[in-house]
Short mmCIF file of C-alpha atoms in Angstrom, two decimals:
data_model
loop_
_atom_site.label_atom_id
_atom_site.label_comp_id
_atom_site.label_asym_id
_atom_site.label_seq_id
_atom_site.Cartn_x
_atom_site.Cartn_y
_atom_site.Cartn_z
CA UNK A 220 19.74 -13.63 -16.53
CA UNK A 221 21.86 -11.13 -15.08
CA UNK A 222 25.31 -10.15 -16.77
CA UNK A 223 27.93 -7.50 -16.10
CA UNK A 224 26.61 -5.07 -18.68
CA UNK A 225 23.39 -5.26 -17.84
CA UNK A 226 23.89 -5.01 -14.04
CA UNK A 227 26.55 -1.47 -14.89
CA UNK A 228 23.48 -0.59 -16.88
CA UNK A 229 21.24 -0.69 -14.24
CA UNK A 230 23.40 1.20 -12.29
CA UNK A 231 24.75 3.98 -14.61
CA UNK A 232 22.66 6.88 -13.85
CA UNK A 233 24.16 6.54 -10.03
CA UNK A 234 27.30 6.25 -10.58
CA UNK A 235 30.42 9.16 -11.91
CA UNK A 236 32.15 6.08 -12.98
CA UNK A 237 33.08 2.43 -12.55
CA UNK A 238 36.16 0.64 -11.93
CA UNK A 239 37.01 -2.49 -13.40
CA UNK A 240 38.29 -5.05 -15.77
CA UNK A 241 38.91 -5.15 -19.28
CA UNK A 242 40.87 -7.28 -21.81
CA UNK A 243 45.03 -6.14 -21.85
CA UNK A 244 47.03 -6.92 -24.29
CA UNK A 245 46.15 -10.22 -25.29
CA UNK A 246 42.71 -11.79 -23.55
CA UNK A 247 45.02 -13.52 -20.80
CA UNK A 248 46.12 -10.29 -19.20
CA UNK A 249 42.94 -8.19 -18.34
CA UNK A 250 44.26 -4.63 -16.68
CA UNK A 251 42.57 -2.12 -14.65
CA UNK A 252 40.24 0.40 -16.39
CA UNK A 253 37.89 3.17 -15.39
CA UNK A 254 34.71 3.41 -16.94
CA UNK A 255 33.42 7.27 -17.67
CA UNK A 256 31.47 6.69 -20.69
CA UNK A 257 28.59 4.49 -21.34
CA UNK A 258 29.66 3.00 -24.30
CA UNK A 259 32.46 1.21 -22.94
CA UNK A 260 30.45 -0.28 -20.72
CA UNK A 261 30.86 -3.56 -23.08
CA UNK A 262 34.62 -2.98 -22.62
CA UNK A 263 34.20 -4.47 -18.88
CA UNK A 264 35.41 -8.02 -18.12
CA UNK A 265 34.76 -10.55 -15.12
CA UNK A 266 36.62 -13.85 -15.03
CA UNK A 267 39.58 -15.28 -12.86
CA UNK A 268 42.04 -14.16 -14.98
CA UNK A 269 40.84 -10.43 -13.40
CA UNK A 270 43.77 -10.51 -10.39
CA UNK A 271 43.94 -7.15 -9.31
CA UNK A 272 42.35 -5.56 -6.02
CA UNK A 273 40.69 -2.81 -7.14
CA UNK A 274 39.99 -0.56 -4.27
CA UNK A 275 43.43 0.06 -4.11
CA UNK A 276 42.65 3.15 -6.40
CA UNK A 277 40.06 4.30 -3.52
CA UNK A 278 41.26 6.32 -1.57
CA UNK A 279 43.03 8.61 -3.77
CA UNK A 280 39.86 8.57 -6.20
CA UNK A 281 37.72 9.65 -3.79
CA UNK A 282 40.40 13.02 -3.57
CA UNK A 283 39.69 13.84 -7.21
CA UNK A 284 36.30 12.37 -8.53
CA UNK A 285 34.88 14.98 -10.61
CA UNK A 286 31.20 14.71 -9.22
CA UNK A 287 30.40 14.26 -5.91
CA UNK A 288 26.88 14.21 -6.10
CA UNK A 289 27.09 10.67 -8.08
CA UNK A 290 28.83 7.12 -6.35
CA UNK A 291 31.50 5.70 -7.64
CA UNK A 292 30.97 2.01 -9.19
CA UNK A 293 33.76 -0.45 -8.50
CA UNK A 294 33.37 -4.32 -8.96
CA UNK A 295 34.98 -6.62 -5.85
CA UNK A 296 35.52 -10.41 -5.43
CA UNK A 297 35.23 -11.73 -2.13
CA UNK A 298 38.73 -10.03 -1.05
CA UNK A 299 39.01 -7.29 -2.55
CA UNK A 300 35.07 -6.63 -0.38
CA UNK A 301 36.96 -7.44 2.27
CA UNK A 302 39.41 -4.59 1.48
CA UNK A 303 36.80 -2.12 0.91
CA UNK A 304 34.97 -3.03 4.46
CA UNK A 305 38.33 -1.92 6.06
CA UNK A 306 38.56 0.92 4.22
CA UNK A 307 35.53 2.09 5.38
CA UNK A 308 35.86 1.24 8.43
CA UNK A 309 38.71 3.42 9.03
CA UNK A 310 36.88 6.31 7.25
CA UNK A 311 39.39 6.25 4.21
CA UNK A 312 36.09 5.63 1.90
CA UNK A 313 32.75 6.94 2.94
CA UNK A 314 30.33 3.96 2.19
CA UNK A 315 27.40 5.74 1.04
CA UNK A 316 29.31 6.96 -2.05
CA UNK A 317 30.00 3.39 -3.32
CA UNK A 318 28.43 1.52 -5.60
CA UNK A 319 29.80 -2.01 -5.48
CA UNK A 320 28.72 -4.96 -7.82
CA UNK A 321 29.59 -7.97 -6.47
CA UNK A 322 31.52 -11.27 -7.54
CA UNK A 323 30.88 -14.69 -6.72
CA UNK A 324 34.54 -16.05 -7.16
CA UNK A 325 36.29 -19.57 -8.12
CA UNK A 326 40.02 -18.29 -7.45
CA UNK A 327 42.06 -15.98 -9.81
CA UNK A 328 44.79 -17.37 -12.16
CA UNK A 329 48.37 -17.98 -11.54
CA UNK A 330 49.83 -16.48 -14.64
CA UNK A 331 52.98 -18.63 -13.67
CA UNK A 332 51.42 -21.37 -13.07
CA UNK A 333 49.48 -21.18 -16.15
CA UNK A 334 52.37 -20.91 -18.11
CA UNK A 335 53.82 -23.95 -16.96
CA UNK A 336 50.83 -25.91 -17.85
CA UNK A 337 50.65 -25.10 -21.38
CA UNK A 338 51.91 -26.80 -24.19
CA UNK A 339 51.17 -24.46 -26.99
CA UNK A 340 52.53 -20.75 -27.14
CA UNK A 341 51.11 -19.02 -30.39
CA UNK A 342 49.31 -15.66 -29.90
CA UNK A 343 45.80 -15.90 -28.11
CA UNK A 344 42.91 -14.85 -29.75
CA UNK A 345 40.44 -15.90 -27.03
CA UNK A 346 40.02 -17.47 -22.79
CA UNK A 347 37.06 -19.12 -21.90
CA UNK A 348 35.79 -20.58 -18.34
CA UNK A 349 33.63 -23.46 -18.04
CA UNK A 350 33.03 -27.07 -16.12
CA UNK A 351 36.09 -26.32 -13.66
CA UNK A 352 38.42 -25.56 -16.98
CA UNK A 353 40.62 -23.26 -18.87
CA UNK A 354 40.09 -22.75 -22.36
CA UNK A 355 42.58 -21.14 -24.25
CA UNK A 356 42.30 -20.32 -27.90
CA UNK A 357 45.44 -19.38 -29.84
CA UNK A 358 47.14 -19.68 -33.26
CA UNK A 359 48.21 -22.86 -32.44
CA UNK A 360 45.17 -24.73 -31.36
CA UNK A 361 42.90 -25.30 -28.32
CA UNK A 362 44.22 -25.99 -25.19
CA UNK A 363 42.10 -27.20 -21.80
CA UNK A 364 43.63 -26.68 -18.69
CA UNK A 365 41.92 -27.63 -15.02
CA UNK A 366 41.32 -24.19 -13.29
CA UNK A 367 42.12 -26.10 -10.17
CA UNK A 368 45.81 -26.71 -11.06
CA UNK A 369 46.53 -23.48 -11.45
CA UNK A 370 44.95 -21.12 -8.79
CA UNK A 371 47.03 -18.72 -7.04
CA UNK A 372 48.41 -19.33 -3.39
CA UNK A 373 46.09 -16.46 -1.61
CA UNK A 374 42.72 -17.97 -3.54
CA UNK A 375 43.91 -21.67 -1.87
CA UNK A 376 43.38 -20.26 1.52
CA UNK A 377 40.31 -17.87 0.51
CA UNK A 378 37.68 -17.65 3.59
CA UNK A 379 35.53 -15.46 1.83
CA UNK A 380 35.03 -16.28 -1.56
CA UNK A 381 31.47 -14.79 -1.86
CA UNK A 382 31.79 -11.12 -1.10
CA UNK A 383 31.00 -9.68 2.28
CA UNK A 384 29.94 -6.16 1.18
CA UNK A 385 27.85 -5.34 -2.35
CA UNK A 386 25.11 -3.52 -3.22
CA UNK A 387 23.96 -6.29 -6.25
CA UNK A 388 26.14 -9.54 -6.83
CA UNK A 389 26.53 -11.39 -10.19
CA UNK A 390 26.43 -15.02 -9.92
CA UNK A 391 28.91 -16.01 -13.03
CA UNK A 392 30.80 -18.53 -11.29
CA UNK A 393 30.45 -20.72 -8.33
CA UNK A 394 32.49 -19.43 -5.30
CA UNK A 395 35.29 -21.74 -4.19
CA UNK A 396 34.79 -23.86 -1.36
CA UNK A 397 36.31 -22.67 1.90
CA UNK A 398 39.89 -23.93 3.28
CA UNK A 399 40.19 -26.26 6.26
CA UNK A 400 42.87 -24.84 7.73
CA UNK A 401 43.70 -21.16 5.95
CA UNK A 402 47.10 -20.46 7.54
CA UNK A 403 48.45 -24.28 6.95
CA UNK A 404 51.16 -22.24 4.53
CA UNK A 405 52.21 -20.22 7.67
CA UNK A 406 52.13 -23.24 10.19
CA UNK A 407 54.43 -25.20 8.16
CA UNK A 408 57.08 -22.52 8.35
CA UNK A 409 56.44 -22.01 12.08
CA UNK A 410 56.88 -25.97 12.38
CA UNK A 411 60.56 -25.23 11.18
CA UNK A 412 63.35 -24.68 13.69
CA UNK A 413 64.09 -21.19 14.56
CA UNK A 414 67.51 -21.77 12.34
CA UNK A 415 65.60 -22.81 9.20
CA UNK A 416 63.13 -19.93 9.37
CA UNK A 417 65.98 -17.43 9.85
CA UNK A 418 67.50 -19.27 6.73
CA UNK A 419 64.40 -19.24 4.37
CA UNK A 420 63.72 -15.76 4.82
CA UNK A 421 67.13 -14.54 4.56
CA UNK A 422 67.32 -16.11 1.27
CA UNK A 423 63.95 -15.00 0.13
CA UNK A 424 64.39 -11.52 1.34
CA UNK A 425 67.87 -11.04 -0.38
CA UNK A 426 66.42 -11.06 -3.56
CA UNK A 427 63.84 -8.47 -2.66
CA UNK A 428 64.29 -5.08 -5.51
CA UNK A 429 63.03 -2.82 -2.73
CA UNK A 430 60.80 -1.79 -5.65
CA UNK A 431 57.88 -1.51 -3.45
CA UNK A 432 55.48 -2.84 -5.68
CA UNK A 433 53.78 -4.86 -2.75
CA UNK A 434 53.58 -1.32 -0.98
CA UNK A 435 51.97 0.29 -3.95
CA UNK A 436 49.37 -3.03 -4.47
CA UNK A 437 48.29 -3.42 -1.00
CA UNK A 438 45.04 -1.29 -0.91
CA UNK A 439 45.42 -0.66 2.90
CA UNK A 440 49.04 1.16 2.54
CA UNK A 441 47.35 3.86 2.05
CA UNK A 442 49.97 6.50 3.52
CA UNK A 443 52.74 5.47 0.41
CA UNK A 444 53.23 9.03 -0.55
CA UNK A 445 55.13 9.69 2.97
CA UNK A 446 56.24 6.36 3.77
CA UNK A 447 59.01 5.96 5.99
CA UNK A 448 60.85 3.84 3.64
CA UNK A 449 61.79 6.51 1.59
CA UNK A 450 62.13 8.77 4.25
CA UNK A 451 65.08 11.22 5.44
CA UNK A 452 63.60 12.74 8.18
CA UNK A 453 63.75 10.46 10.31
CA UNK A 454 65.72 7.87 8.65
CA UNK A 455 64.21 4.54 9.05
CA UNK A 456 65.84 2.31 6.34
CA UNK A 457 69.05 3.23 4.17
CA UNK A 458 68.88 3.06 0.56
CA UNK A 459 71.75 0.04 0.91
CA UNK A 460 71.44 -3.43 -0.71
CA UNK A 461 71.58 -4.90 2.26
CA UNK A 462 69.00 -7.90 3.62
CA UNK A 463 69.47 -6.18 7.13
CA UNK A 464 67.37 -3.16 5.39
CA UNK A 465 64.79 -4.99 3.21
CA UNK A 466 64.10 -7.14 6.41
CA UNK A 467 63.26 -3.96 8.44
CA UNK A 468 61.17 -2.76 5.26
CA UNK A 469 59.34 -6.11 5.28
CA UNK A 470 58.80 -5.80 8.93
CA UNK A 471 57.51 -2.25 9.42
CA UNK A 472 55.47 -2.82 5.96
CA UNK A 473 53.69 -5.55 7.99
CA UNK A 474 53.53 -4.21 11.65
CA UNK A 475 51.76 -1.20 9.91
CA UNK A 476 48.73 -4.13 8.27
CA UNK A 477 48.74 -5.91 12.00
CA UNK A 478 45.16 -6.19 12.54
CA UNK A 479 44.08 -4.43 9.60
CA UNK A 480 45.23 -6.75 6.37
CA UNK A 481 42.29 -8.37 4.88
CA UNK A 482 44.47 -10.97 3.25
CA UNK A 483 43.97 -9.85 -0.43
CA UNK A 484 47.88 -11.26 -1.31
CA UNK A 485 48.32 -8.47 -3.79
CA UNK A 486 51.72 -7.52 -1.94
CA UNK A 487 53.09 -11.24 -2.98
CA UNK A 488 50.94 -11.06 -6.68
CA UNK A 489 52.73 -7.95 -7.54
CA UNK A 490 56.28 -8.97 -6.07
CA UNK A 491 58.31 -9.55 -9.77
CA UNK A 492 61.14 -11.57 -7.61
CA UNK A 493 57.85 -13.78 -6.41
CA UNK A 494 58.97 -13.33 -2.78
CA UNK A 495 56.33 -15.15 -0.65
CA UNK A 496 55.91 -11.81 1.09
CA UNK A 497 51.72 -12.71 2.12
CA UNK A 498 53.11 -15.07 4.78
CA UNK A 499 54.16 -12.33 6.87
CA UNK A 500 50.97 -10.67 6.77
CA UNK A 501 48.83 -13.84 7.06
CA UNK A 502 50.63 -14.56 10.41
CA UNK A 503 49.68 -11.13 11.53
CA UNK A 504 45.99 -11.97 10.65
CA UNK A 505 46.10 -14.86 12.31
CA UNK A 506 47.30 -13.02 15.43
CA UNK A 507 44.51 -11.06 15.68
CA UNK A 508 41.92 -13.63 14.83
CA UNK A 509 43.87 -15.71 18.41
CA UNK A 510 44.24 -12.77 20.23
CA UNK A 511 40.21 -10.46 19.72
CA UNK A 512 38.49 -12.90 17.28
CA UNK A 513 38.83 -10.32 15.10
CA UNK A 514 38.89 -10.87 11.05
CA UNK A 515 39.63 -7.83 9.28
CA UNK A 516 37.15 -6.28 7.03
CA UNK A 517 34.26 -8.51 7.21
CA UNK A 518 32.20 -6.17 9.34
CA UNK A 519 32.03 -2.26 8.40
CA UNK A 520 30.79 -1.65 12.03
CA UNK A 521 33.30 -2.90 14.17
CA UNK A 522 36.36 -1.37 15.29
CA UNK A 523 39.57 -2.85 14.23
CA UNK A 524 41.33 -3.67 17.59
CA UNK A 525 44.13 -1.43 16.66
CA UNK A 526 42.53 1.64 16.34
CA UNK A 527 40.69 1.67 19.57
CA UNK A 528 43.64 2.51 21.74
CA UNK A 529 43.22 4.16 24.75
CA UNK A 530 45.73 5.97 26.21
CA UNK A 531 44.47 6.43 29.38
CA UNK A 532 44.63 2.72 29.96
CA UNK A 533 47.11 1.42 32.45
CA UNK A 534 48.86 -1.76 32.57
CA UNK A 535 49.50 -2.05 29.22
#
């Protein structure tokens, strides 16, 4: 039986390094980490607890890896594949020098949500997965806890649970089933009056930090380092704490994903205030699914609608 070690085993002699999961902290908070030596190979973790999108370190990593003659080895659930396809397809990540090990995914872990459904809160000393449950071990006790309860939003509406792109998948957990209606979340808001939306997003948006952690999550922003919205030249947004400018942040942020967000929901994982900030992308995907059947970053060979602009076209 196949496990994560042994697959980033198999692979090692390909690769210049692999990207990854491995325990944080405490075992419920797995971070990021970059695998350059193979003896912390056993270091790497794969369960839902593992949140983060990975290729957002992509682009930028292909910049500086160290040797080009090797692939660079990154593990990717269903979205964060998704992610990668789009990536490629606008030539931000050359294909042939990836190495990706794919998940099989049940839905990552609402740390929130989590919280609320515990009873016990003594240091962790271990998190297990199995028969549709959480299993949390800590100085307190044992504590169970249906996976199901507490799955984050994005996961809920997850089309693509198995990836779409990998080189060699690993089967740990059975995908989870896909929605009936993905964009219900974004339907029910368009159901409300014109008045009401105005209303809800002018009270979610005022508590917005402008920290720009969604920016700095979302693995298709990939032009951050210049972004107009710390721009002076030109001046697009003021540095004022106003809702007028984190709406037109919010807005531009998502004009600029139209047609190309793969609906990952790392901008809304990584907002601290918990802004439902995905919505506005998700409508955008939905958009372009109405308007060119198109569904970003499940095909590396198409052409995202956006990027085949013509200006010699008339009529437009």
């Amino acid at each position: 039986m196949n496990t994560l070690q042994s697959i980033v085993e198999s692979i090692w002699d390909q690769v210049d390094v692999v990207l990854g999961w491995r325990v944080g902290y405490d075992p419920l908070h797995p971070v990021p980490t970059f695998v350059r030596d193979r003896k912390d190979i056993a270091s790497l973790i794969w369960n839902p607890l593992c949140a983060p999108n990975l290729s957002v370190f992509l682009a930028k990593f292909f910049r500086t890896a160290s040797q080009r003659d090797k692939k660079i080895g990154i593990l990717a659930k269903g979205c964060d594949s998704r992610s990668l396809t789009a990536l490629i397809q606008e030539g931000l990540v050359d294909r042939d020098r990836l190495l990706i090990v794919g998940l099989t995914c049940p839905g990552t872990v609402d740390p929130d949500a989590l919280a609320a459904a515990r009873t016990q809160s003594g240091p962790i000393t271990a998190v297990a997965f199995a028969n549709g449950m959480v299993e949390i071990t800590s100085a307190d006790g044992v504590e169970c806890v249906p996976l199901d309860r507490v799955i984050e939003r994005r996961c809920q509406r997850c089309r693509h649970a198995h990836p779409v792109l990998y080189d060699v998948v690993l089967h740990d957990f059975e995908p989870r089933p896909v929605p009936k209606d993905p964009f219900a979340h974004v339907e029910a808001l368009e159901n409300q009056s014109l008045e009401a939306r105005k209303a809800f997003w002018l009270k979610e948006l005022e508590r917005c930090l402008r920290c720009y952690a969604c920016r700095n999550a979302c693995p298709l922003c990939v032009c951050q380092d210049h972004c107009l919205a710390e721009s002076r030249t030109p001046k697009w947004v003021t540095q004022k704490d106003t809702v007028a400018d984190k709406f037109l942040f919010h807005m531009i942020h998502t004009l600029h994903l139209a047609g190309r967000c793969t609906e990952c929901g790392e901008c809304e994982r990584a907002c601290p205030m918990k802004i439902p900030v995905g919505l506005l992308k998700e409508k955008t995907a939905q958009i372009a699914m109405d308007l060119w059947h198109y569904e970003s970053g499940t095909d590396p060979g198409a052409r995202p609608p956006l990027l085949s602009y013509d200006a010699s076209v008339t009529g437009i």
